[in-house]
Coordinates of C-alpha atoms in Angstrom, one line a residue:
Chain A
M1 CA -6.9 -153.7 -55.4
D2 CA -5.0 -153.6 -58.8
N3 CA -6.6 -151.1 -61.0
L4 CA -4.9 -152.6 -63.9
Q5 CA -7.4 -155.8 -63.6
R6 CA -10.6 -153.9 -63.5
T7 CA -12.7 -153.4 -66.8
P8 CA -13.4 -149.9 -67.9
A9 CA -16.9 -150.1 -66.4
E10 CA -15.8 -150.7 -62.9
R11 CA -13.4 -148.1 -63.1
I12 CA -15.9 -145.6 -64.0
A13 CA -18.0 -146.8 -61.1
G14 CA -14.9 -146.4 -58.8
G15 CA -14.7 -142.9 -59.7
L16 CA -18.1 -142.1 -59.6
G17 CA -18.3 -143.5 -56.3
L18 CA -15.4 -141.5 -55.1
L19 CA -17.1 -138.4 -56.4
I20 CA -20.4 -139.5 -54.2
V21 CA -18.0 -140.1 -51.3
C22 CA -16.5 -136.3 -51.7
L23 CA -20.0 -135.0 -51.8
L24 CA -21.0 -137.0 -48.6
A25 CA -17.9 -135.8 -46.8
A26 CA -18.6 -132.3 -47.9
V27 CA -22.3 -133.0 -46.2
Q28 CA -20.3 -133.8 -43.1
L29 CA -17.8 -131.2 -42.8
M30 CA -20.2 -128.1 -44.3
P31 CA -22.2 -127.8 -41.0
L32 CA -18.8 -127.5 -39.1
Y33 CA -17.2 -124.9 -41.5
W34 CA -21.1 -123.0 -41.4
M35 CA -20.5 -123.1 -37.4
L36 CA -17.1 -121.7 -37.2
T37 CA -17.5 -119.0 -39.9
G38 CA -20.8 -118.1 -38.7
S39 CA -19.6 -117.5 -35.2
L40 CA -17.5 -114.7 -36.7
K41 CA -20.1 -113.1 -38.6
V42 CA -22.1 -110.2 -37.6
L43 CA -25.8 -110.2 -36.8
T44 CA -26.8 -108.7 -40.5
D45 CA -24.5 -111.1 -42.2
T46 CA -25.9 -114.2 -40.7
I47 CA -29.5 -113.6 -42.4
E48 CA -28.2 -112.4 -45.6
I49 CA -29.1 -114.0 -48.8
P50 CA -27.1 -114.9 -50.6
P51 CA -24.9 -115.8 -47.8
D52 CA -21.1 -115.0 -47.2
W53 CA -19.0 -118.0 -47.8
F54 CA -16.4 -116.5 -46.1
P55 CA -17.2 -113.7 -43.3
T56 CA -16.8 -110.2 -44.8
T57 CA -16.6 -108.4 -41.6
I58 CA -14.9 -110.5 -38.8
T59 CA -16.4 -109.8 -35.4
W60 CA -15.1 -111.4 -32.1
D61 CA -18.3 -109.8 -30.6
N62 CA -20.4 -113.5 -30.1
Y63 CA -17.5 -114.6 -28.3
K64 CA -16.8 -111.7 -26.2
Q65 CA -21.1 -111.7 -25.7
L66 CA -20.7 -115.5 -25.1
L67 CA -17.8 -115.5 -22.6
L68 CA -18.3 -112.0 -20.6
D69 CA -22.1 -111.9 -20.4
N70 CA -22.6 -115.5 -19.3
P71 CA -20.8 -118.0 -17.0
T72 CA -19.5 -120.1 -20.2
L73 CA -16.1 -121.0 -18.3
R74 CA -18.4 -122.3 -15.4
W75 CA -20.6 -124.5 -17.8
L76 CA -17.4 -125.7 -19.1
W77 CA -16.0 -126.8 -15.9
N78 CA -19.3 -128.6 -15.0
S79 CA -19.2 -130.6 -17.8
L80 CA -15.2 -131.4 -17.4
F81 CA -15.5 -132.2 -13.9
M82 CA -18.6 -134.2 -14.3
A83 CA -17.4 -136.4 -17.2
L84 CA -13.8 -136.8 -15.5
A85 CA -15.1 -137.9 -12.0
A86 CA -17.6 -140.1 -13.7
T87 CA -14.9 -141.6 -15.7
L88 CA -12.5 -142.2 -13.1
G89 CA -15.2 -143.7 -11.0
T90 CA -16.2 -146.1 -14.0
L91 CA -12.7 -147.2 -14.3
V92 CA -12.0 -148.3 -11.0
T93 CA -15.5 -150.4 -10.9
S94 CA -15.3 -151.7 -14.2
S95 CA -11.7 -152.9 -14.0
L96 CA -12.4 -154.6 -10.8
A97 CA -15.5 -156.3 -12.0
G98 CA -14.1 -157.0 -15.3
Y99 CA -11.1 -158.8 -13.5
A100 CA -13.3 -160.9 -11.6
F101 CA -15.9 -161.5 -14.1
G102 CA -12.9 -162.7 -16.7
K103 CA -10.5 -164.4 -14.4
K104 CA -12.2 -166.1 -11.6
S105 CA -15.0 -168.5 -11.3
F106 CA -17.5 -168.3 -8.6
P107 CA -21.4 -169.1 -8.0
G108 CA -23.7 -166.8 -9.9
K109 CA -21.0 -165.1 -12.2
N110 CA -23.1 -166.0 -15.3
L111 CA -26.4 -164.2 -13.6
L112 CA -24.6 -161.6 -12.4
F113 CA -22.8 -160.8 -15.7
W114 CA -25.9 -161.2 -17.9
T115 CA -28.0 -159.2 -15.5
M116 CA -25.6 -156.1 -16.2
L117 CA -25.1 -156.9 -19.9
I118 CA -29.0 -157.2 -20.9
T119 CA -29.2 -153.6 -19.2
M120 CA -26.7 -152.5 -21.6
M121 CA -28.9 -153.2 -24.3
L122 CA -31.7 -150.8 -23.2
P123 CA -31.6 -147.3 -24.0
N124 CA -30.8 -145.3 -21.0
Q125 CA -33.8 -143.2 -21.0
V126 CA -35.9 -146.1 -20.0
M127 CA -34.5 -145.4 -16.5
L128 CA -35.0 -141.3 -16.9
I129 CA -38.2 -141.4 -14.7
P130 CA -37.6 -143.4 -11.8
L131 CA -33.7 -142.2 -11.4
Y132 CA -34.7 -138.8 -11.6
L133 CA -37.4 -139.3 -8.7
L134 CA -34.4 -141.2 -6.7
I135 CA -32.1 -138.4 -7.2
A136 CA -34.9 -136.0 -6.2
K137 CA -35.4 -138.2 -3.2
L138 CA -31.7 -138.0 -2.2
G139 CA -31.8 -134.2 -3.0
W140 CA -29.1 -134.5 -5.6
V141 CA -31.1 -132.2 -8.1
N142 CA -28.9 -129.2 -9.1
T143 CA -25.6 -131.0 -7.8
Y144 CA -22.5 -132.8 -9.0
A145 CA -23.5 -135.8 -7.5
G146 CA -26.8 -135.7 -9.3
L147 CA -24.6 -135.6 -12.6
I148 CA -21.7 -138.2 -11.5
M149 CA -23.6 -141.1 -9.6
P150 CA -25.7 -142.7 -11.9
F151 CA -22.5 -143.2 -14.4
I152 CA -20.5 -144.7 -12.2
A153 CA -21.1 -148.2 -13.0
Y154 CA -20.9 -148.6 -16.9
P155 CA -22.2 -152.0 -17.9
F156 CA -20.3 -151.6 -21.4
G157 CA -17.2 -150.7 -19.5
V158 CA -17.5 -153.8 -17.5
F159 CA -18.2 -155.7 -20.4
L160 CA -14.9 -154.5 -22.5
M161 CA -12.8 -155.0 -19.3
K162 CA -13.9 -158.5 -19.0
Q163 CA -13.4 -159.1 -22.7
F164 CA -9.6 -157.7 -22.4
M165 CA -9.1 -159.7 -18.6
Q166 CA -9.9 -162.9 -20.4
S167 CA -6.6 -162.5 -22.7
I168 CA -4.5 -162.2 -19.4
P169 CA -2.7 -165.7 -19.1
S170 CA -4.0 -167.5 -16.0
E171 CA -0.4 -168.8 -15.6
L172 CA 1.0 -165.4 -14.6
L173 CA -1.8 -164.7 -12.0
D174 CA -1.3 -168.3 -10.5
A175 CA 2.6 -167.8 -10.3
A176 CA 2.0 -164.6 -8.1
K177 CA -0.3 -166.4 -6.3
M178 CA 2.1 -169.0 -5.6
D179 CA 4.5 -166.4 -4.5
G180 CA 2.6 -165.4 -1.9
A181 CA 1.0 -162.3 -3.4
G182 CA -2.6 -161.2 -2.3
E183 CA -5.6 -160.7 -4.4
L184 CA -5.3 -156.7 -4.3
R185 CA -1.6 -157.1 -5.0
I186 CA -2.1 -159.1 -7.9
F187 CA -4.6 -156.9 -9.1
S188 CA -2.5 -153.5 -8.6
S189 CA 0.6 -155.0 -9.5
I190 CA 0.1 -157.4 -12.3
V191 CA -3.6 -156.8 -13.9
V192 CA -3.9 -153.2 -14.1
P193 CA -0.5 -152.7 -15.9
I194 CA -1.4 -155.2 -18.3
A195 CA -4.9 -153.8 -18.8
L196 CA -3.8 -150.0 -19.3
P197 CA -4.4 -149.9 -23.2
A198 CA -8.1 -151.4 -22.3
I199 CA -8.4 -148.8 -19.4
G200 CA -7.3 -145.9 -21.9
S201 CA -10.1 -147.0 -24.5
I202 CA -12.9 -147.6 -21.8
G203 CA -11.8 -144.5 -19.9
I204 CA -12.1 -142.2 -23.0
F205 CA -15.4 -144.2 -24.2
A206 CA -17.0 -143.1 -20.8
F207 CA -15.8 -139.7 -20.9
V208 CA -17.6 -139.0 -24.4
A209 CA -20.6 -141.0 -23.4
V210 CA -21.2 -139.3 -20.0
W211 CA -20.1 -135.7 -22.0
N212 CA -23.3 -136.5 -24.4
E213 CA -25.7 -137.7 -21.7
Y214 CA -27.8 -134.6 -22.8
L215 CA -31.1 -135.8 -21.5
W216 CA -30.1 -136.6 -18.3
Q217 CA -28.3 -133.3 -17.8
L218 CA -31.4 -131.5 -19.0
V219 CA -33.7 -132.9 -16.3
V220 CA -31.2 -132.8 -13.2
I221 CA -30.0 -129.4 -13.2
D222 CA -32.1 -126.3 -13.8
R223 CA -29.8 -123.8 -12.0
D224 CA -28.2 -121.9 -14.5
I225 CA -24.7 -122.0 -12.8
M226 CA -25.2 -125.5 -12.5
L227 CA -25.7 -126.2 -16.1
T228 CA -23.1 -128.3 -18.3
L229 CA -22.1 -126.7 -21.3
P230 CA -24.1 -128.5 -24.0
V231 CA -27.3 -127.9 -22.0
A232 CA -26.5 -124.5 -21.3
I233 CA -25.5 -123.6 -24.9
A234 CA -28.8 -125.4 -26.2
K235 CA -31.0 -123.0 -23.5
L236 CA -28.9 -120.2 -24.7
A237 CA -29.5 -120.8 -28.1
K238 CA -33.3 -121.2 -27.6
G239 CA -33.4 -118.0 -25.4
V240 CA -30.9 -115.0 -26.2
A241 CA -29.3 -116.2 -29.0
S242 CA -32.5 -117.2 -31.1
L243 CA -32.5 -113.6 -32.2
N244 CA -28.5 -113.6 -33.1
L245 CA -27.3 -116.7 -35.1
G246 CA -23.7 -115.5 -34.8
L247 CA -24.0 -115.7 -30.8
A248 CA -25.7 -119.2 -31.3
M249 CA -23.0 -120.5 -33.7
A250 CA -20.3 -119.2 -30.9
G251 CA -21.9 -121.1 -28.6
A252 CA -21.8 -124.2 -30.8
T253 CA -17.9 -123.8 -31.3
V254 CA -17.3 -123.5 -28.0
A255 CA -19.6 -126.8 -27.3
F256 CA -17.5 -128.7 -29.9
I257 CA -14.0 -127.4 -29.1
P258 CA -13.4 -129.3 -26.0
M259 CA -14.6 -132.6 -27.6
L260 CA -12.6 -131.7 -30.7
I261 CA -9.2 -131.1 -28.6
F262 CA -10.4 -134.5 -26.5
F263 CA -10.4 -136.3 -29.8
L264 CA -7.4 -135.2 -31.6
A265 CA -5.3 -136.0 -28.3
F266 CA -6.8 -139.4 -28.2
Q267 CA -7.3 -140.2 -31.6
R268 CA -5.6 -143.5 -31.6
F269 CA -7.6 -144.7 -29.0
F270 CA -11.0 -143.5 -30.4
I271 CA -10.4 -145.6 -33.5
K272 CA -8.9 -148.8 -31.4
G273 CA -11.8 -148.2 -28.8
V274 CA -14.6 -148.2 -31.5
M275 CA -12.9 -151.6 -32.7
V276 CA -12.4 -153.1 -29.1
G277 CA -16.4 -153.0 -28.9
S278 CA -16.7 -155.1 -32.2
L279 CA -14.5 -157.8 -31.6
K280 CA -16.9 -159.9 -30.1
G281 CA -19.4 -158.8 -32.9
Chain B
M1 CA -23.5 -176.3 2.2
Q2 CA -21.3 -177.3 -1.0
L3 CA -22.7 -173.8 -2.5
M4 CA -21.7 -172.1 0.7
K5 CA -18.2 -173.5 0.7
R6 CA -17.8 -172.4 -3.0
I7 CA -19.2 -169.0 -2.2
L8 CA -16.9 -168.5 0.6
E9 CA -13.8 -169.9 -1.3
A10 CA -14.5 -167.3 -4.1
R11 CA -15.3 -164.4 -1.6
S12 CA -12.5 -162.2 -3.3
A13 CA -14.3 -162.3 -6.2
Y14 CA -17.4 -160.6 -5.1
F15 CA -15.3 -158.0 -3.2
F16 CA -14.0 -157.2 -6.8
I17 CA -17.6 -157.0 -8.2
L18 CA -19.1 -155.1 -5.2
P19 CA -18.5 -151.4 -6.3
A20 CA -19.8 -152.0 -9.9
Y21 CA -22.4 -153.9 -8.4
F22 CA -23.3 -151.4 -5.8
F23 CA -23.8 -148.3 -8.4
F24 CA -25.2 -150.7 -10.9
V25 CA -28.0 -152.0 -8.7
V26 CA -28.9 -148.6 -7.0
F27 CA -28.6 -146.3 -10.0
T28 CA -29.7 -149.0 -12.9
L29 CA -31.4 -152.0 -12.0
L30 CA -33.8 -150.8 -9.0
P31 CA -34.6 -147.9 -11.0
L32 CA -35.3 -150.0 -13.9
L33 CA -37.6 -152.4 -12.1
Q34 CA -39.2 -149.2 -10.4
G35 CA -40.0 -147.8 -13.5
L36 CA -42.2 -150.6 -14.1
Q37 CA -43.6 -150.5 -10.9
F38 CA -44.5 -146.5 -11.5
S39 CA -46.1 -147.3 -15.0
F40 CA -49.4 -148.7 -12.7
Y41 CA -49.4 -145.6 -10.1
D42 CA -50.1 -142.1 -10.3
V43 CA -46.6 -140.6 -9.6
K44 CA -46.1 -137.2 -8.1
L45 CA -42.8 -135.9 -6.6
T46 CA -44.3 -136.7 -3.0
S47 CA -46.9 -139.2 -3.5
R48 CA -48.3 -142.3 -5.4
T49 CA -51.4 -143.6 -6.4
W50 CA -52.3 -147.2 -7.6
V51 CA -54.2 -146.7 -10.7
G52 CA -53.8 -150.1 -12.6
L53 CA -53.6 -150.0 -16.0
D54 CA -54.9 -146.5 -16.5
N55 CA -51.6 -145.2 -17.7
F56 CA -51.5 -147.5 -20.3
I57 CA -55.1 -146.9 -21.0
G58 CA -54.7 -143.3 -21.4
L59 CA -51.6 -144.0 -23.9
Y60 CA -53.8 -146.4 -25.9
Q61 CA -56.5 -143.5 -26.5
D62 CA -53.8 -140.9 -26.8
P63 CA -53.2 -140.0 -30.7
V64 CA -49.9 -138.3 -29.8
F65 CA -48.6 -141.6 -28.4
W66 CA -49.4 -143.6 -31.6
K67 CA -47.9 -141.1 -33.7
A68 CA -44.5 -141.2 -31.4
L69 CA -44.3 -144.8 -31.7
T70 CA -45.2 -144.8 -35.4
N71 CA -42.3 -141.9 -35.8
T72 CA -40.0 -144.1 -33.7
V73 CA -40.4 -147.2 -35.8
V74 CA -40.2 -145.2 -38.9
L75 CA -37.0 -143.5 -37.6
V76 CA -35.7 -146.8 -36.8
V77 CA -36.4 -148.8 -39.8
G78 CA -35.4 -145.5 -42.0
I79 CA -31.9 -144.8 -40.4
V80 CA -30.6 -147.6 -39.3
P81 CA -30.4 -149.5 -42.9
A82 CA -29.6 -146.5 -44.6
A83 CA -26.8 -145.3 -42.9
M84 CA -25.4 -148.8 -42.9
A85 CA -25.6 -149.2 -46.4
I86 CA -24.1 -145.7 -46.9
S87 CA -21.2 -146.4 -44.7
L88 CA -20.7 -149.4 -46.1
F89 CA -20.3 -147.9 -49.4
I90 CA -18.0 -145.5 -47.9
A91 CA -15.8 -147.7 -46.3
V92 CA -15.5 -149.9 -49.8
I93 CA -14.7 -146.7 -51.8
V94 CA -12.4 -145.2 -49.2
Y95 CA -10.4 -148.4 -48.3
P96 CA -8.3 -149.0 -51.4
L97 CA -7.2 -145.1 -51.5
G98 CA -3.7 -144.2 -50.3
R99 CA -2.9 -144.0 -46.3
G100 CA -3.4 -140.0 -46.5
L101 CA -6.7 -140.0 -48.3
Q102 CA -8.1 -142.8 -46.1
T103 CA -7.4 -140.7 -42.9
F104 CA -8.7 -137.8 -44.4
F105 CA -12.2 -139.4 -45.1
R106 CA -12.2 -141.2 -41.9
M107 CA -11.7 -137.9 -39.8
A108 CA -14.4 -136.3 -42.0
F109 CA -17.2 -139.0 -41.4
Y110 CA -16.0 -139.3 -37.5
M111 CA -15.9 -135.5 -36.9
P112 CA -19.6 -135.2 -36.3
I113 CA -19.5 -137.8 -33.6
V114 CA -17.0 -135.7 -31.8
A115 CA -18.9 -132.4 -32.3
S116 CA -21.8 -132.5 -29.9
G117 CA -25.1 -133.3 -30.7
V118 CA -26.3 -129.5 -29.6
A119 CA -23.5 -128.0 -31.8
L120 CA -24.8 -129.7 -34.8
S121 CA -28.3 -129.3 -34.1
L122 CA -28.0 -125.6 -34.1
V123 CA -25.8 -125.7 -37.3
W124 CA -28.3 -127.5 -39.1
L125 CA -31.3 -125.3 -37.8
W126 CA -29.8 -122.3 -39.7
I127 CA -28.7 -124.2 -42.7
L128 CA -32.1 -125.8 -43.0
N129 CA -33.9 -122.1 -42.4
P130 CA -36.4 -121.8 -45.0
T131 CA -35.7 -117.9 -45.8
Y132 CA -31.8 -117.4 -44.5
G133 CA -30.6 -121.2 -44.8
L134 CA -27.5 -122.3 -46.9
L135 CA -29.5 -125.1 -48.3
N136 CA -32.6 -123.6 -49.8
Y137 CA -29.9 -121.1 -51.1
V138 CA -27.9 -123.6 -52.8
L139 CA -31.0 -125.7 -54.0
G140 CA -31.8 -122.3 -55.3
L141 CA -28.8 -121.9 -57.5
L142 CA -29.8 -125.1 -59.1
G143 CA -33.1 -124.1 -59.9
A144 CA -35.1 -126.0 -57.1
G145 CA -36.8 -125.4 -53.8
P146 CA -37.4 -123.4 -51.5
V147 CA -38.2 -126.3 -49.4
A148 CA -39.9 -126.0 -45.8
W149 CA -37.6 -128.5 -44.2
L150 CA -39.1 -128.6 -41.1
G151 CA -42.1 -127.0 -42.1
T152 CA -44.7 -130.1 -42.5
P153 CA -44.9 -133.3 -40.4
N154 CA -43.7 -135.5 -43.0
M155 CA -41.0 -133.6 -44.3
A156 CA -40.0 -132.5 -40.7
L157 CA -39.6 -136.4 -40.0
L158 CA -37.7 -137.0 -43.4
T159 CA -35.2 -134.0 -42.3
V160 CA -34.8 -135.4 -39.0
D161 CA -34.0 -138.8 -40.5
M162 CA -31.1 -137.3 -43.0
V163 CA -29.7 -135.2 -40.1
V164 CA -29.3 -138.0 -37.8
I165 CA -27.7 -139.9 -40.5
T166 CA -25.0 -137.6 -40.9
M167 CA -24.4 -137.8 -37.1
I168 CA -24.1 -141.3 -36.7
V169 CA -22.3 -142.9 -40.2
G170 CA -18.8 -142.3 -38.6
Q171 CA -18.8 -144.9 -36.6
P172 CA -19.7 -147.8 -39.0
V173 CA -17.5 -146.4 -41.5
I174 CA -14.6 -146.6 -39.4
L175 CA -15.5 -150.3 -38.3
Y176 CA -16.0 -151.0 -41.8
I177 CA -12.7 -149.9 -42.9
A178 CA -11.1 -151.8 -40.2
A179 CA -12.8 -155.1 -41.0
L180 CA -12.0 -154.8 -44.9
G181 CA -8.2 -154.7 -43.8
G182 CA -9.1 -158.0 -42.0
I183 CA -9.9 -159.9 -45.2
P184 CA -7.2 -161.8 -46.8
R185 CA -6.1 -160.2 -50.2
D186 CA -5.5 -163.8 -51.6
L187 CA -9.3 -164.4 -51.6
Y188 CA -9.6 -161.7 -53.8
E189 CA -6.6 -162.6 -55.8
S190 CA -8.2 -166.1 -56.4
A191 CA -11.5 -164.6 -57.2
M192 CA -10.2 -162.5 -59.7
I193 CA -8.2 -165.7 -61.4
D194 CA -11.5 -167.2 -61.7
G195 CA -12.8 -164.1 -63.5
A196 CA -14.8 -162.8 -60.9
G197 CA -15.8 -158.9 -61.3
A198 CA -15.7 -156.6 -58.7
W199 CA -19.3 -156.7 -57.9
R200 CA -19.4 -160.4 -57.9
Q201 CA -16.2 -160.1 -55.5
F202 CA -17.9 -157.6 -53.4
R203 CA -20.8 -160.2 -52.9
S204 CA -19.5 -163.3 -52.5
I205 CA -16.3 -162.2 -50.3
T206 CA -16.7 -158.9 -49.1
L207 CA -20.3 -158.7 -47.7
P208 CA -20.2 -162.2 -46.2
L209 CA -17.0 -161.7 -44.3
L210 CA -17.9 -158.5 -42.9
K211 CA -21.1 -159.9 -41.2
P212 CA -19.7 -159.7 -37.9
T213 CA -19.2 -156.0 -38.3
T214 CA -22.6 -155.6 -39.9
L215 CA -24.4 -157.6 -36.7
F216 CA -22.4 -155.1 -34.3
V217 CA -23.2 -152.0 -36.4
L218 CA -26.9 -153.2 -36.4
V219 CA -27.2 -153.4 -32.9
T220 CA -25.5 -150.6 -31.7
Q221 CA -27.0 -148.2 -34.3
T222 CA -30.5 -149.5 -33.3
I223 CA -30.1 -148.6 -29.8
G224 CA -28.4 -145.3 -30.8
V225 CA -31.4 -144.4 -33.0
F226 CA -34.1 -145.2 -30.3
Q227 CA -32.3 -142.6 -28.2
V228 CA -32.6 -139.7 -30.5
F229 CA -33.3 -136.7 -28.4
V230 CA -31.0 -133.7 -28.9
V231 CA -31.8 -133.2 -32.5
I232 CA -35.7 -133.3 -31.9
H233 CA -35.6 -131.4 -28.9
L234 CA -33.3 -128.8 -30.4
M235 CA -34.9 -128.8 -34.0
T236 CA -38.5 -129.5 -34.1
G237 CA -39.7 -129.7 -30.3
G238 CA -41.6 -132.8 -31.4
G239 CA -43.6 -130.8 -34.2
P240 CA -45.2 -129.8 -36.5
A241 CA -48.3 -131.3 -35.2
H242 CA -46.3 -134.0 -33.4
G243 CA -44.8 -135.1 -37.0
T244 CA -41.3 -135.5 -35.2
Q245 CA -42.7 -136.9 -31.9
T246 CA -41.0 -139.8 -30.5
I247 CA -41.5 -142.1 -27.6
V248 CA -38.2 -140.8 -25.9
Y249 CA -39.4 -137.2 -26.6
R250 CA -42.9 -137.5 -25.6
M251 CA -41.7 -139.5 -22.4
Y252 CA -39.5 -136.2 -21.4
Q253 CA -42.3 -134.1 -22.2
T254 CA -44.5 -136.1 -20.4
G255 CA -42.3 -136.4 -17.4
F256 CA -40.9 -132.9 -17.1
D257 CA -43.3 -130.6 -19.2
F258 CA -46.5 -132.4 -17.8
F259 CA -45.4 -134.0 -14.6
N260 CA -47.1 -136.7 -15.4
F261 CA -44.3 -139.2 -14.2
G262 CA -46.6 -142.4 -14.2
T263 CA -47.6 -141.9 -17.8
A264 CA -43.9 -141.2 -18.6
S265 CA -42.9 -144.5 -16.9
A266 CA -45.6 -146.4 -18.7
L267 CA -43.9 -144.7 -22.0
G268 CA -40.6 -146.0 -20.6
V269 CA -42.2 -149.6 -20.5
V270 CA -43.5 -149.5 -24.0
L271 CA -39.9 -148.3 -25.0
I272 CA -38.4 -151.4 -23.5
L273 CA -40.8 -153.6 -25.3
L274 CA -40.2 -151.9 -28.6
V275 CA -36.5 -152.5 -28.2
S276 CA -36.7 -156.1 -27.1
V277 CA -39.0 -156.9 -29.9
V278 CA -36.9 -155.1 -32.5
A279 CA -33.3 -156.6 -30.8
W280 CA -35.4 -160.0 -31.0
A281 CA -36.3 -159.6 -34.5
Q282 CA -32.5 -158.6 -35.5
F283 CA -31.2 -161.7 -34.0
K284 CA -33.7 -163.8 -35.4
W285 CA -33.3 -162.3 -39.0
L286 CA -29.4 -162.6 -38.6
G287 CA -29.2 -165.7 -37.0
Q288 CA -31.1 -167.0 -40.1
E289 CA -28.8 -165.7 -42.6
T290 CA -25.7 -167.7 -40.9
E291 CA -27.3 -170.8 -42.3
Y292 CA -25.9 -170.6 -46.1

């Protein structure tokens, strides 16, 4: 908007607005700064008033204690493996299903699609108890299967994939069919390459969603070595580290960093992915 | 016969759907239905006994349940509109800024979504500590406080409310900024020629054209707030005096602290009903709004 055409009152309001936004941004970023600096503080400095805006004595002991006295790298691996496996599964199932829902007509299509879609609107937690009992019956408590299997089908992924698949021109698929290509052939050599951007976005979505399924990870795993990173850090912070804030902050930082790297690596997808979901409003 | 033929003709479609549907049915749909069933049973890990409506009657008579229900509604009603208003405000201010600044603010508000809820809850717990927390120190400098942020039931609920808002505004900020970019410039230009001020333009151009985004944000944020768990689990444990107890947290406690899976399933059913009512009300309300 052209500033010249604004009245003085509007300009003041605009300036004031910017000031408020800056304050809000500070509120957003402050915890992250406090976490990073806190993780480098010695115990006495963490409970000191007035607090040090910057750590006076920098110590790496918190990280040493975190990484050496705890299977932190194993926890990280557990989270990574879980999220990657579930994401891969989700991508396969939702691109196949999204293609059928988006490009094919068959009896029962709407019923099948809407059944899936409605559960998408429900919070995952409503399944918590029966799903846990099912996993317990299957003997999957404290296993990767227990962490991964419930997230192989991702209704939101199917939904997004269907939206995307609908935009693929049918003539393209018909032409391939005329040339005698089989269904799987068409899917793998025409549909998948076109759908790669959507696959990327959904993959990122799914990865973050599974990584953050805290409640499920909390109930399905209680063996220390099988814990996922966020749950393990939370347990640590409630246990040993409740008396050592620096250690808790080091834990928080370690829980934050994988997601930060992931975000920075796929930043463009993140923004685009957020919007893919809103297209249909 | 006709149907059989059509099904047979379309058989490849069913094969494409099969993998997703298999996992969906086994790990989502059946558990969902079984949850409904379990709410009428006394469920142990190894046995189940039909108890009729006992689980629901138990909830009805449990003051903690009513507390959890009220708090859940208060959280949704308190957080969702506030988060939407704040994010719209941020987007409107940030959008006209240059590219660099816009990126900075987008990142700033999105960062907490990237950071895990666990990390943020732990930091906030420290910042909000009544004796050595940063927030009370800063308030002290301004001559206010100290505040027992998590000390009393009502204050704790308000604090959780605010912490959750900081964690979720990022997504709507990004959506609104993107949607603002989709509004044709010439609409504003002709409005200006007609002498409409900034507020007027916002009211009659920006807001109506952002409606699809608003609907999407409303629905997703509402679902998100119903699911709030980590913050409560780590910061308050539902306390003090059940002041921050929610349906989801109560369900977790009932199931995994008290091992009362039947009652926990009944809580799940209540959650489904609650979500359905809210979703219905939202669509109804927004459906009406379209008719201007």
